[in-house]
JSON list of C-alpha atoms in Angstrom, two decimals:
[
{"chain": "A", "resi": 1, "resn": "UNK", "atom": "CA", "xyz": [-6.83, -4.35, 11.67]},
{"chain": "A", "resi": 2, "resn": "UNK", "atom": "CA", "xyz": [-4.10, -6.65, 10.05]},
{"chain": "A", "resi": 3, "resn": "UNK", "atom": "CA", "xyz": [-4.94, -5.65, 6.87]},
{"chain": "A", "resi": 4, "resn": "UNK", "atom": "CA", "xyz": [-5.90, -7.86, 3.79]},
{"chain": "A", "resi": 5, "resn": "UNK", "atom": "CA", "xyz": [-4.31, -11.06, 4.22]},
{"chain": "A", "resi": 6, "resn": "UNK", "atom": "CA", "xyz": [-3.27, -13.60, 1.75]},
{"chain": "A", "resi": 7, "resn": "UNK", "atom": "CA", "xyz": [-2.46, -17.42, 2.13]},
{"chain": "A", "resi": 8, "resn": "UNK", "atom": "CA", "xyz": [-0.23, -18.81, 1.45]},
{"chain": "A", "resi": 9, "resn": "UNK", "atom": "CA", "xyz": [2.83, -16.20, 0.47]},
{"chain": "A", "resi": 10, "resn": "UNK", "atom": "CA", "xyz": [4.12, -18.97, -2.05]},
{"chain": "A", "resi": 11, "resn": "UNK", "atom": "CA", "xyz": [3.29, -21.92, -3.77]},
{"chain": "A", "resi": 12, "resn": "UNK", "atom": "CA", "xyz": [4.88, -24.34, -6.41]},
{"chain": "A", "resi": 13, "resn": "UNK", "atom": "CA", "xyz": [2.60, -27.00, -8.02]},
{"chain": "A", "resi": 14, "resn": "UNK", "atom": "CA", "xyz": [3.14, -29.28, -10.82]},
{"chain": "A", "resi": 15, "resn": "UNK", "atom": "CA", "xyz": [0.96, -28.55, -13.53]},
{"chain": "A", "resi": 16, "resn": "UNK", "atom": "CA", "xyz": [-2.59, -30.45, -13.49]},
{"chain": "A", "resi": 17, "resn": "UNK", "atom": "CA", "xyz": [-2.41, -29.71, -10.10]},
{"chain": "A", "resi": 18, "resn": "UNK", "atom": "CA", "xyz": [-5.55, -28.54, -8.31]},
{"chain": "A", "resi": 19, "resn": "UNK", "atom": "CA", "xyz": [-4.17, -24.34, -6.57]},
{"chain": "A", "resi": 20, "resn": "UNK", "atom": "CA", "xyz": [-6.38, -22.61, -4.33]},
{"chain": "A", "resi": 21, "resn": "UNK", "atom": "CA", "xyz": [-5.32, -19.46, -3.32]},
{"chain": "A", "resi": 22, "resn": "UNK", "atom": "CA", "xyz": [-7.08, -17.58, -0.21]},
{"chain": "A", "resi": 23, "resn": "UNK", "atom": "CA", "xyz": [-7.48, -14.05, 1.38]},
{"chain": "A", "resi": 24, "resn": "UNK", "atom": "CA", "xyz": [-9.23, -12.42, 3.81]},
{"chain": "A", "resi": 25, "resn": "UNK", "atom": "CA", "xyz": [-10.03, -8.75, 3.44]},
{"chain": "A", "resi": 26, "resn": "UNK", "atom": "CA", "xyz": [-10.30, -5.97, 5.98]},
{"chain": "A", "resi": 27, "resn": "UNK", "atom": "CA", "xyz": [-13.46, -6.03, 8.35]},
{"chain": "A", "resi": 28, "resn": "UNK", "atom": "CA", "xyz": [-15.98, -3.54, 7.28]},
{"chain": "A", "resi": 29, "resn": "UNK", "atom": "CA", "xyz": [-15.18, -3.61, 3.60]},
{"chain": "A", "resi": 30, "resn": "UNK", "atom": "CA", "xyz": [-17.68, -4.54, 1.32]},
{"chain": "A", "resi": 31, "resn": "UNK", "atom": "CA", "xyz": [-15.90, -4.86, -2.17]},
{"chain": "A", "resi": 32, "resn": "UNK", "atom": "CA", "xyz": [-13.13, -7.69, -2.61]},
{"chain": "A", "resi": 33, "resn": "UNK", "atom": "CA", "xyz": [-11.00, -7.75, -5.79]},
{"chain": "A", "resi": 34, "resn": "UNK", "atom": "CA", "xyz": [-8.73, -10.79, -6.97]},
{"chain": "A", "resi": 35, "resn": "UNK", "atom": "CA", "xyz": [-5.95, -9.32, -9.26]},
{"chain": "A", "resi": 36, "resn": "UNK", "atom": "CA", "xyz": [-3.29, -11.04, -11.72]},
{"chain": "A", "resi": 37, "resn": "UNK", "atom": "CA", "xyz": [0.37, -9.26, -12.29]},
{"chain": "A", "resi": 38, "resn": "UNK", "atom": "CA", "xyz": [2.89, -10.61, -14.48]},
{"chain": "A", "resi": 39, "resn": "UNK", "atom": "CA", "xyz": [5.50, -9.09, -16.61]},
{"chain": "A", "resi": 40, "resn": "UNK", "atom": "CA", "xyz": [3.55, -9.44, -19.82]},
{"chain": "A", "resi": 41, "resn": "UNK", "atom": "CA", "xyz": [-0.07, -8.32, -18.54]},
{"chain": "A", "resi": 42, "resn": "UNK", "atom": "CA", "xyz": [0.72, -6.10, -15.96]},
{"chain": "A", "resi": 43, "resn": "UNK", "atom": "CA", "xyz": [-1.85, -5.95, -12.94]},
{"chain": "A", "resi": 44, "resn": "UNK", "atom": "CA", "xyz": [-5.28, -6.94, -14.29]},
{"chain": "A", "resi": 45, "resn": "UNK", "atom": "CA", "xyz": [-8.90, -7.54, -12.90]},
{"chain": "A", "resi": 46, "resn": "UNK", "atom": "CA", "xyz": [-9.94, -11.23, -12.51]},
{"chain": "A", "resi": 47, "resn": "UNK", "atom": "CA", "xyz": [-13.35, -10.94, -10.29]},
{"chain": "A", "resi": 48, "resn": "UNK", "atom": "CA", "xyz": [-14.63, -8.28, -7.95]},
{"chain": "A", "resi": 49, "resn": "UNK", "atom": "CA", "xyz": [-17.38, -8.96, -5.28]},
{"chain": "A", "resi": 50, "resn": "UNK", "atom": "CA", "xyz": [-19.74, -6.73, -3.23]},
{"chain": "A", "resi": 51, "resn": "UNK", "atom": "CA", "xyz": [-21.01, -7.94, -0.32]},
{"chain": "A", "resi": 52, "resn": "UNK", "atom": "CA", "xyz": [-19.91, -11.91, -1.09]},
{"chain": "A", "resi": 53, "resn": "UNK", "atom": "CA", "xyz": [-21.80, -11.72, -4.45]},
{"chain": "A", "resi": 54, "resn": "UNK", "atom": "CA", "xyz": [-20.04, -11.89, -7.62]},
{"chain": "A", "resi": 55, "resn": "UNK", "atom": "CA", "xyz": [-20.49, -8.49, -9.28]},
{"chain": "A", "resi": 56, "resn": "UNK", "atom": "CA", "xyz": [-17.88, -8.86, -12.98]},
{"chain": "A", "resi": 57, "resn": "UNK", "atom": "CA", "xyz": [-15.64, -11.83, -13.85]},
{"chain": "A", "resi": 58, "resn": "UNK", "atom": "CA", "xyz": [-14.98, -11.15, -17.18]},
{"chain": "A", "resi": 59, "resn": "UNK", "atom": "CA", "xyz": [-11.14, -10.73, -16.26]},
{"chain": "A", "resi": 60, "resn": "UNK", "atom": "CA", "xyz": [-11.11, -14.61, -15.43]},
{"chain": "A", "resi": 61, "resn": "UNK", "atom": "CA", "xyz": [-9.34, -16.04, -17.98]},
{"chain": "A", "resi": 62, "resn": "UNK", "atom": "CA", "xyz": [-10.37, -19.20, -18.52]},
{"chain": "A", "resi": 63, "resn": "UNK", "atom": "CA", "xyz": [-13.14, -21.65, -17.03]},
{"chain": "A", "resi": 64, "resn": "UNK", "atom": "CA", "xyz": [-10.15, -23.02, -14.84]},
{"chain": "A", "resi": 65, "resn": "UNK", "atom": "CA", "xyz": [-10.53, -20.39, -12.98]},
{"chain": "A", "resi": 66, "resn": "UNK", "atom": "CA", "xyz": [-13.34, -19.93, -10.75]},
{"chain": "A", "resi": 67, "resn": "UNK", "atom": "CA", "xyz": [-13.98, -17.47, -7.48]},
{"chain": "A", "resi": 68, "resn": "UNK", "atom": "CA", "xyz": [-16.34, -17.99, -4.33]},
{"chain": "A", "resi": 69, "resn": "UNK", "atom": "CA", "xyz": [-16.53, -15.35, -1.45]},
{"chain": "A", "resi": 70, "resn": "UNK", "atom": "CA", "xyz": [-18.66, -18.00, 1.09]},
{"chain": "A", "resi": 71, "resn": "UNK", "atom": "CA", "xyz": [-18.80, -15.06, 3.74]},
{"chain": "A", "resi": 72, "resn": "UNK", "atom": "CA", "xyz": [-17.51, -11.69, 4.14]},
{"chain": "A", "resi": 73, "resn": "UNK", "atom": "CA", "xyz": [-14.36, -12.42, 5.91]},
{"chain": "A", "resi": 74, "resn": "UNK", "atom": "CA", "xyz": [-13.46, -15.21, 3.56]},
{"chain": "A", "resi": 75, "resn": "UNK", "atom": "CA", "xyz": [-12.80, -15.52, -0.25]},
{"chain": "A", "resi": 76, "resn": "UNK", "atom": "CA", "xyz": [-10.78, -17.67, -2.68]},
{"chain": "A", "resi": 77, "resn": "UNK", "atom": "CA", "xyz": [-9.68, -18.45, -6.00]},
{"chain": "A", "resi": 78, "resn": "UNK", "atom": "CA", "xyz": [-9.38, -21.82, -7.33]},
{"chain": "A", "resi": 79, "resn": "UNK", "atom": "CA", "xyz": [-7.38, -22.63, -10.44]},
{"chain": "A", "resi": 80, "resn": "UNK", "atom": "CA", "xyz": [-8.23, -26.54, -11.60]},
{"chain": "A", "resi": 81, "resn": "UNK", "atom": "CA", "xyz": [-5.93, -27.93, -13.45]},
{"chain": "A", "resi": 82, "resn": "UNK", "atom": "CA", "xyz": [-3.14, -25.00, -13.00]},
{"chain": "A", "resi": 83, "resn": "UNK", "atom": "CA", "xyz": [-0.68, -24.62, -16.40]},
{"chain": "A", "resi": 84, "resn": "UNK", "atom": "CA", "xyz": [2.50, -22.98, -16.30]},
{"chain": "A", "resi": 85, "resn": "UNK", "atom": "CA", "xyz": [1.10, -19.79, -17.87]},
{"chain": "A", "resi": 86, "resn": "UNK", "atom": "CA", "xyz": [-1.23, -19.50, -14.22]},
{"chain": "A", "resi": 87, "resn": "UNK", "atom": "CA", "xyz": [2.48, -18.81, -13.09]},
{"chain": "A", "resi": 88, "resn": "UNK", "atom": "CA", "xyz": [2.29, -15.40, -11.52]},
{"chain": "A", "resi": 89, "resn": "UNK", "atom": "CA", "xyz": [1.64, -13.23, -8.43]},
{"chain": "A", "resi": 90, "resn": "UNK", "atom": "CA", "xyz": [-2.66, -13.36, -7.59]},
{"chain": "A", "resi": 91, "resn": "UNK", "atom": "CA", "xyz": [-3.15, -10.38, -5.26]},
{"chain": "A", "resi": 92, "resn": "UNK", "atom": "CA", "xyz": [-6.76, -9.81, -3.20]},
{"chain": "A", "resi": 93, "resn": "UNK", "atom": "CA", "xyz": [-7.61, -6.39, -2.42]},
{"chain": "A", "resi": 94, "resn": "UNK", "atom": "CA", "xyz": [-10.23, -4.62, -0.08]},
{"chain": "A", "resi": 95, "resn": "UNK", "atom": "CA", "xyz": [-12.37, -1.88, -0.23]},
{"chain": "A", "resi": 96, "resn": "UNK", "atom": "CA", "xyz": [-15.01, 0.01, 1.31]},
{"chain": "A", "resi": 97, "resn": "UNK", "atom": "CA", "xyz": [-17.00, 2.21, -1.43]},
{"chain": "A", "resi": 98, "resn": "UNK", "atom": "CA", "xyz": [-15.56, 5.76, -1.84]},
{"chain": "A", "resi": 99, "resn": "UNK", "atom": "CA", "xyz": [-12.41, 4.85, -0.37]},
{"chain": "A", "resi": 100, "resn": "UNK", "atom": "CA", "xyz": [-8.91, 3.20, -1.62]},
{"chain": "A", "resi": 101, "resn": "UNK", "atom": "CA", "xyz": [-8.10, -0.39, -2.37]},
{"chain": "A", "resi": 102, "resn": "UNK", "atom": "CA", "xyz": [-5.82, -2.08, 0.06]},
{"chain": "A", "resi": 103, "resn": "UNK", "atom": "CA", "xyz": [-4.07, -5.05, -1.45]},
{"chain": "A", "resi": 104, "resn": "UNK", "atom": "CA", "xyz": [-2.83, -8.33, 0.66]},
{"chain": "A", "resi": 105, "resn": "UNK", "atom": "CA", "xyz": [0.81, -9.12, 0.34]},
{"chain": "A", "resi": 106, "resn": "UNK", "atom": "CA", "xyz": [0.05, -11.67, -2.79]},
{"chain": "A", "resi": 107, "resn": "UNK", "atom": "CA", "xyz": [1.04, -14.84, -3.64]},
{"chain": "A", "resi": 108, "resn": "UNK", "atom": "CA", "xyz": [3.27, -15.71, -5.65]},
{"chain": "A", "resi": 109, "resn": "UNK", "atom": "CA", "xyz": [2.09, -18.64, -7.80]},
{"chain": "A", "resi": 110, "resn": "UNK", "atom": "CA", "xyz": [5.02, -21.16, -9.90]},
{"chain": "A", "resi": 111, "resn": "UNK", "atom": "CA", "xyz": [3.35, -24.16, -11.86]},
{"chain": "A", "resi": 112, "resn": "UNK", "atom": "CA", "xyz": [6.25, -25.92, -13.17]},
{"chain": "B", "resi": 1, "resn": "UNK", "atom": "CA", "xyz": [-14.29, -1.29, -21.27]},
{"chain": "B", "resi": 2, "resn": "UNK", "atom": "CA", "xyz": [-11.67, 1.15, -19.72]},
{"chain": "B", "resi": 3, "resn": "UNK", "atom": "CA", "xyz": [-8.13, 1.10, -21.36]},
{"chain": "B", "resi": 4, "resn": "UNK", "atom": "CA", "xyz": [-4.52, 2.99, -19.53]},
{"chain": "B", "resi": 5, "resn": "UNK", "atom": "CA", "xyz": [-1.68, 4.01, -20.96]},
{"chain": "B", "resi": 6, "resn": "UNK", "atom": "CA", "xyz": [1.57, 4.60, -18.94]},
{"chain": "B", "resi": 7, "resn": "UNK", "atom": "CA", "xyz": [4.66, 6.84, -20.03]},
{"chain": "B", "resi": 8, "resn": "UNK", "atom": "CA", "xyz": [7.54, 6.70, -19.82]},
{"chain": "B", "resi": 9, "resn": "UNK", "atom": "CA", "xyz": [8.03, 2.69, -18.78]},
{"chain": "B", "resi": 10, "resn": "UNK", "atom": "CA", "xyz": [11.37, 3.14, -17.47]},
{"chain": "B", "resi": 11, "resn": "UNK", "atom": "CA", "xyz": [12.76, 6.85, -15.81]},
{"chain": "B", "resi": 12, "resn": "UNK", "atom": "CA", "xyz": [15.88, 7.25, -14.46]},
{"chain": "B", "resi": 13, "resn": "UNK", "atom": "CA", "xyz": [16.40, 10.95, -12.38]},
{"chain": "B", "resi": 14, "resn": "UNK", "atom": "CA", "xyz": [19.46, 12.26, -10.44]},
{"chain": "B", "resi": 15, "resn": "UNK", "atom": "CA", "xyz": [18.17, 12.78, -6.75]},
{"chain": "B", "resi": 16, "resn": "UNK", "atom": "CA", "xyz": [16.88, 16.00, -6.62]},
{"chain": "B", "resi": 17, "resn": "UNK", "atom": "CA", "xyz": [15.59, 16.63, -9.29]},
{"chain": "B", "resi": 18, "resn": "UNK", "atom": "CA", "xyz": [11.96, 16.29, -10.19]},
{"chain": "B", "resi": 19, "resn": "UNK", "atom": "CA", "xyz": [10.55, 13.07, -11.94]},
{"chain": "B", "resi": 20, "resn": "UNK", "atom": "CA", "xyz": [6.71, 12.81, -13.89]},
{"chain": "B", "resi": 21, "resn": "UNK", "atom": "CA", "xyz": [4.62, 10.38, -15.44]},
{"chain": "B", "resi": 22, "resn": "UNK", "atom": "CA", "xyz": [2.03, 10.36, -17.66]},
{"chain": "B", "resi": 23, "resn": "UNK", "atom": "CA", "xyz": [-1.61, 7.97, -18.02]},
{"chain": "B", "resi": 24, "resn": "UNK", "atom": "CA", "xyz": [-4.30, 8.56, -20.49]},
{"chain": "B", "resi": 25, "resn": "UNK", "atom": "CA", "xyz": [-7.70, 6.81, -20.37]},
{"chain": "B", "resi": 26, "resn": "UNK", "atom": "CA", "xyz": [-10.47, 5.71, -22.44]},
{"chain": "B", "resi": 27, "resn": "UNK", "atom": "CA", "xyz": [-13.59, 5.99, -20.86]},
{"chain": "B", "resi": 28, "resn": "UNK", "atom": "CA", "xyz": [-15.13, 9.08, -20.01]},
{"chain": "B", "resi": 29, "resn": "UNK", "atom": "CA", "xyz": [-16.83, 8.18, -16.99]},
{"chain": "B", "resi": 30, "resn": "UNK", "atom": "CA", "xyz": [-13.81, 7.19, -14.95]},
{"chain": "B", "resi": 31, "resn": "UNK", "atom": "CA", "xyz": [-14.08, 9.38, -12.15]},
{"chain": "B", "resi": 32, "resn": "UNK", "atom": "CA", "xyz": [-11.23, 8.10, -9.88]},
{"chain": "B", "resi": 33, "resn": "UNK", "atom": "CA", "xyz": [-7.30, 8.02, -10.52]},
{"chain": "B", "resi": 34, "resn": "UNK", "atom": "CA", "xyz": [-4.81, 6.79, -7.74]},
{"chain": "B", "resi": 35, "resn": "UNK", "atom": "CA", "xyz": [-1.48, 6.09, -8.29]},
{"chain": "B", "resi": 36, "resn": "UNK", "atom": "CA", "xyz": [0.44, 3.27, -6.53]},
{"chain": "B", "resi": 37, "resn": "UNK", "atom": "CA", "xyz": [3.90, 2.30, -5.69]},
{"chain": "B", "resi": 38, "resn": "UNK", "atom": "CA", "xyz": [5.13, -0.76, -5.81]},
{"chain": "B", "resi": 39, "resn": "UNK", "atom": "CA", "xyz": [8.35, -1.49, -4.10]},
{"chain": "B", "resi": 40, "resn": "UNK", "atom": "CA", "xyz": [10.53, -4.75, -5.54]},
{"chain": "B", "resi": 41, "resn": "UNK", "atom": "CA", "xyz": [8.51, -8.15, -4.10]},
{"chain": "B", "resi": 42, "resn": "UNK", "atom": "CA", "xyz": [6.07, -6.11, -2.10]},
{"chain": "B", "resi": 43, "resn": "UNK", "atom": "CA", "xyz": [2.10, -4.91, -2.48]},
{"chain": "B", "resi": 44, "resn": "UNK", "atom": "CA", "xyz": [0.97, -1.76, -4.60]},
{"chain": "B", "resi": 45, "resn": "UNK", "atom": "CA", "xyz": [0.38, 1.02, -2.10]},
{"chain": "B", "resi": 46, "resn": "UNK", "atom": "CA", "xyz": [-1.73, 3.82, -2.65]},
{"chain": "B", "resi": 47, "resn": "UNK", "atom": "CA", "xyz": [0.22, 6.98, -2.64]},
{"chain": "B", "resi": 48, "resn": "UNK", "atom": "CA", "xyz": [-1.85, 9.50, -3.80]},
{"chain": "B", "resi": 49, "resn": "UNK", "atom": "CA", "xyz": [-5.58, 10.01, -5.48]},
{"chain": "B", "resi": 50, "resn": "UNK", "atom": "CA", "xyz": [-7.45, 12.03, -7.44]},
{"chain": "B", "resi": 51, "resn": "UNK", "atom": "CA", "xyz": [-11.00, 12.18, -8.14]},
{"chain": "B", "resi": 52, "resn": "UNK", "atom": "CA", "xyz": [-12.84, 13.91, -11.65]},
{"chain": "B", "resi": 53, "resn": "UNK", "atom": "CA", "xyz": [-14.03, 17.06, -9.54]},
{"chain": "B", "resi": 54, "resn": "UNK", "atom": "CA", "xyz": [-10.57, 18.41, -8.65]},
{"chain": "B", "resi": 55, "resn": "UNK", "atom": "CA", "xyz": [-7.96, 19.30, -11.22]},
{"chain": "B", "resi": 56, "resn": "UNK", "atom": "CA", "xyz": [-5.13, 19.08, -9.06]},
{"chain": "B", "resi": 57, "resn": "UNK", "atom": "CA", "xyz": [-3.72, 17.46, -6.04]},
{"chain": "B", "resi": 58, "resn": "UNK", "atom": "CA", "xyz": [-0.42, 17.57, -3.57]},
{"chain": "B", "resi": 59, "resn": "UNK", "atom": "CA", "xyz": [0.92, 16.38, -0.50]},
{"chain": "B", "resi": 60, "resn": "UNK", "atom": "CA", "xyz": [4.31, 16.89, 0.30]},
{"chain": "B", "resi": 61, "resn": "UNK", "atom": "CA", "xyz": [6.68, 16.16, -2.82]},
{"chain": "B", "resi": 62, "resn": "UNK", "atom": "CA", "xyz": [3.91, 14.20, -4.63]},
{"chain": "B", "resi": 63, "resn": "UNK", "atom": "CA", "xyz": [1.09, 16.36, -6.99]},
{"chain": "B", "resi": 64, "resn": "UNK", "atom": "CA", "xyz": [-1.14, 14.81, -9.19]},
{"chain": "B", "resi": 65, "resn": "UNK", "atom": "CA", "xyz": [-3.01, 16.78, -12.24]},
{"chain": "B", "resi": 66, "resn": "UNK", "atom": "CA", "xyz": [-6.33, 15.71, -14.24]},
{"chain": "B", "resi": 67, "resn": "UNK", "atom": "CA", "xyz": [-7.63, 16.82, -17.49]},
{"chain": "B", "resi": 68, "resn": "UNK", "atom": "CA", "xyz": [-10.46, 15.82, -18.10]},
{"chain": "B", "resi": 69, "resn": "UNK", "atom": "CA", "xyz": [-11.03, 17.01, -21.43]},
{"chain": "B", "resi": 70, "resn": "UNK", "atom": "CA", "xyz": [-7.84, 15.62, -22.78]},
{"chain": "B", "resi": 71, "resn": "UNK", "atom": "CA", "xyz": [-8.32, 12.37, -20.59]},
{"chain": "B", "resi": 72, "resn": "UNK", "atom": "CA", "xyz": [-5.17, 12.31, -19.13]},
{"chain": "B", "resi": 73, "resn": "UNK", "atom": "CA", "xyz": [-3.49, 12.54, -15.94]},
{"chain": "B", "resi": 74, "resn": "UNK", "atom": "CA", "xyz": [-0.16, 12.91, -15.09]},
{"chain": "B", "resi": 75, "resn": "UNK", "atom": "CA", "xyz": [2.06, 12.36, -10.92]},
{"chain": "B", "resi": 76, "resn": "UNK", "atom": "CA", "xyz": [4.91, 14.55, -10.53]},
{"chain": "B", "resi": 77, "resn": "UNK", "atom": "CA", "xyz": [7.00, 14.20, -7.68]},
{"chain": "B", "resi": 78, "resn": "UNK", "atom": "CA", "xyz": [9.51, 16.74, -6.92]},
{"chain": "B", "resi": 79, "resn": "UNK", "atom": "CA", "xyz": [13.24, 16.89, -5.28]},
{"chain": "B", "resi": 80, "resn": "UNK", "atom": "CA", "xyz": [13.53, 12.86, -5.66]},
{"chain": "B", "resi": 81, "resn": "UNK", "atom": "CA", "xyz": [15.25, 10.54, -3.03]},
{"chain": "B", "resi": 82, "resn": "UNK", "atom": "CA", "xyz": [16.73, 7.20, -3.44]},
{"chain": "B", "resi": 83, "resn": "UNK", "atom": "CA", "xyz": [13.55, 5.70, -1.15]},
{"chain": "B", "resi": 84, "resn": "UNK", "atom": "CA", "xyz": [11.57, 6.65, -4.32]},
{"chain": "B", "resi": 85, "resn": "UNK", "atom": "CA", "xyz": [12.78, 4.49, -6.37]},
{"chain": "B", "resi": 86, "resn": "UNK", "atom": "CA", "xyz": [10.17, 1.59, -7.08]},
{"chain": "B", "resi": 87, "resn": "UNK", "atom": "CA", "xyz": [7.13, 1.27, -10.02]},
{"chain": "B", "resi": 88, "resn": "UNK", "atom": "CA", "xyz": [4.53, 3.37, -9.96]},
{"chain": "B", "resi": 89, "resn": "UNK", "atom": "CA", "xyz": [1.14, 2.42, -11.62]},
{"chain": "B", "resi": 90, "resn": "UNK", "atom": "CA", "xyz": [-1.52, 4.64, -12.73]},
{"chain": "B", "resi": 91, "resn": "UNK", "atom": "CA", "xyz": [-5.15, 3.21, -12.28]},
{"chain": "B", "resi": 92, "resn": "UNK", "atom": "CA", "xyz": [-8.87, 4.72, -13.47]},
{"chain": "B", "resi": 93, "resn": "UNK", "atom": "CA", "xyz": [-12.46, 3.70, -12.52]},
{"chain": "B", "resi": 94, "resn": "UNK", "atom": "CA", "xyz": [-15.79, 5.07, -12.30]},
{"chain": "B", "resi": 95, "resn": "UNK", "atom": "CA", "xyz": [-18.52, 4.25, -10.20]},
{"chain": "B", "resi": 96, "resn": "UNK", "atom": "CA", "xyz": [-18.25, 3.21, -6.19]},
{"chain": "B", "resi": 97, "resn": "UNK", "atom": "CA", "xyz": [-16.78, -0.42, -6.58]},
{"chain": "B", "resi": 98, "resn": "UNK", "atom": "CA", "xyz": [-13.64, 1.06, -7.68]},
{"chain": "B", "resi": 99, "resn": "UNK", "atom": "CA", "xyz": [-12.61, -1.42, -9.71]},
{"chain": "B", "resi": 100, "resn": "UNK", "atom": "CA", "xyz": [-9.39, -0.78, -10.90]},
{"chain": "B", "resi": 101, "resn": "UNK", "atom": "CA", "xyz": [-8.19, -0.80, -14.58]},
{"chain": "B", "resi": 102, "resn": "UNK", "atom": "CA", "xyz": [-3.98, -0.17, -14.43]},
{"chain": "B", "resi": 103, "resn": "UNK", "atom": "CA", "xyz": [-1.28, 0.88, -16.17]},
{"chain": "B", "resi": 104, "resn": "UNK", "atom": "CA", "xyz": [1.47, -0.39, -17.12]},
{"chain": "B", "resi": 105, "resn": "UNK", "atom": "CA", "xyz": [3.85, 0.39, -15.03]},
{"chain": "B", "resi": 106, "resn": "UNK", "atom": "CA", "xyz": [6.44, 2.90, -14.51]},
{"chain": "B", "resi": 107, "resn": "UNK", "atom": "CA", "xyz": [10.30, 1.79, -13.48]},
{"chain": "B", "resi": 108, "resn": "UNK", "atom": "CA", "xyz": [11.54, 4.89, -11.66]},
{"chain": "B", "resi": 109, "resn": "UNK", "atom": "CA", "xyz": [15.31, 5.07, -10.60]},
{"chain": "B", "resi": 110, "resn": "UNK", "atom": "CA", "xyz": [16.76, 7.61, -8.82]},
{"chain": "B", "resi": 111, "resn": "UNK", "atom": "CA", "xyz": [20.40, 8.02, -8.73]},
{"chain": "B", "resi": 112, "resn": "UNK", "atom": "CA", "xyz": [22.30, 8.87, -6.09]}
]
């Protein structure tokens, strides 16, 4: 397996700007986590799923933000309209219960 | 919900010598406590894990200790290499989603 993988590795939007960020998480697992680091907050929740259901997204920070895992190969995280304080790197991360997290390379959001 | 705290933020060893870092947590029914390293523009890796039944774990020149009474846990690695050098992050969770709540952060140097 590739791993979790992320699209894409960077993107730059002006702010108002609809940003979808996506990831795909390794076959088998059956949790999916979206993450937010920055200098200021660190590495924080957003939204986990089990088995493509929402489970806890009271890490989302606003109403901008909003997360949909359509299947279980498949997830994203939408931020409409982005501000330059979305500016950060959004990592996805896999899981299978009992065992570690495995986190996608991230993407590195700018909203200038 | 959980909270982590992460000491020192910044640590600076000669190579060689031994370097450790210390989390507390909030919430007694974390039962789960990796560590990760995070190398400069790259993903958080797992490096080593600990769960609430075992008070201690090693491999190689990487331990890990829990106490559970005093809620904290602390990673210790020993005779430290320049390939060390990165942030480490303590996380907690309990039940089987694992669900991650981090630390801070831990800037580790080592010094040729």
């Amino acid at each position: 397996d590739a791993g979790v993988i992320q699209s894409p590795r960077h993107e730059v939007t002006e702010m108002g700007q609809e940003v979808t960020l996506r990831c795909k998480p390794i076959s088998g697992h059956d949790y999916l986590f979206w993450y937010r680091q920055t200098m200021m907050r660190g590495l924080e929740l957003l939204i986990y799923f089990n088995n493509n259901v929402p489970i806890d997204d009271s890490g989302m920070p606003e109403d901008r933000f909003s997360a949909k895992m359509p299947n279980a190969s498949f997830s994203t995280l939408k931020i409409q309209p982005s501000e330059p304080r979305d500016s950060a790197v959004y990592f996805c991360a896999s899981t299978w219960a009992g065992t570690e997290a495995f986190f996608g390379q991230g993407t590195r959001l700018t909203v200038v | 919900g959980e909270n982590v705290e992460q000491h020192p933020s910044t640590l600076s060893v000669q190579e060689g010598d031994s370097a450790v870092i210390k989390c507390t947590y909030s919430d007694s029914a974390s039962n789960y406590f990796p560590w990760y390293k995070q190398e400069l523009g790259k993903r958080p890796q797992l490096i080593i894990d600990i769960r609430s039944n075992v008070g201690e774990k090693k491999d190689q020149r990487i331990a890990v200790t829990l106490n559970k009474t005093a809620k904290h846990f602390s990673l210790h690695i020993t005779e430290t290499q320049p390939e060390d050098s990165a942030v480490y992050f303590c996380a907690a969770s309990s039940g089987s989603a694992r669900q991650l709540t981090f630390g801070s952060g831990t800037q580790l140097t080592v010094l040729p």
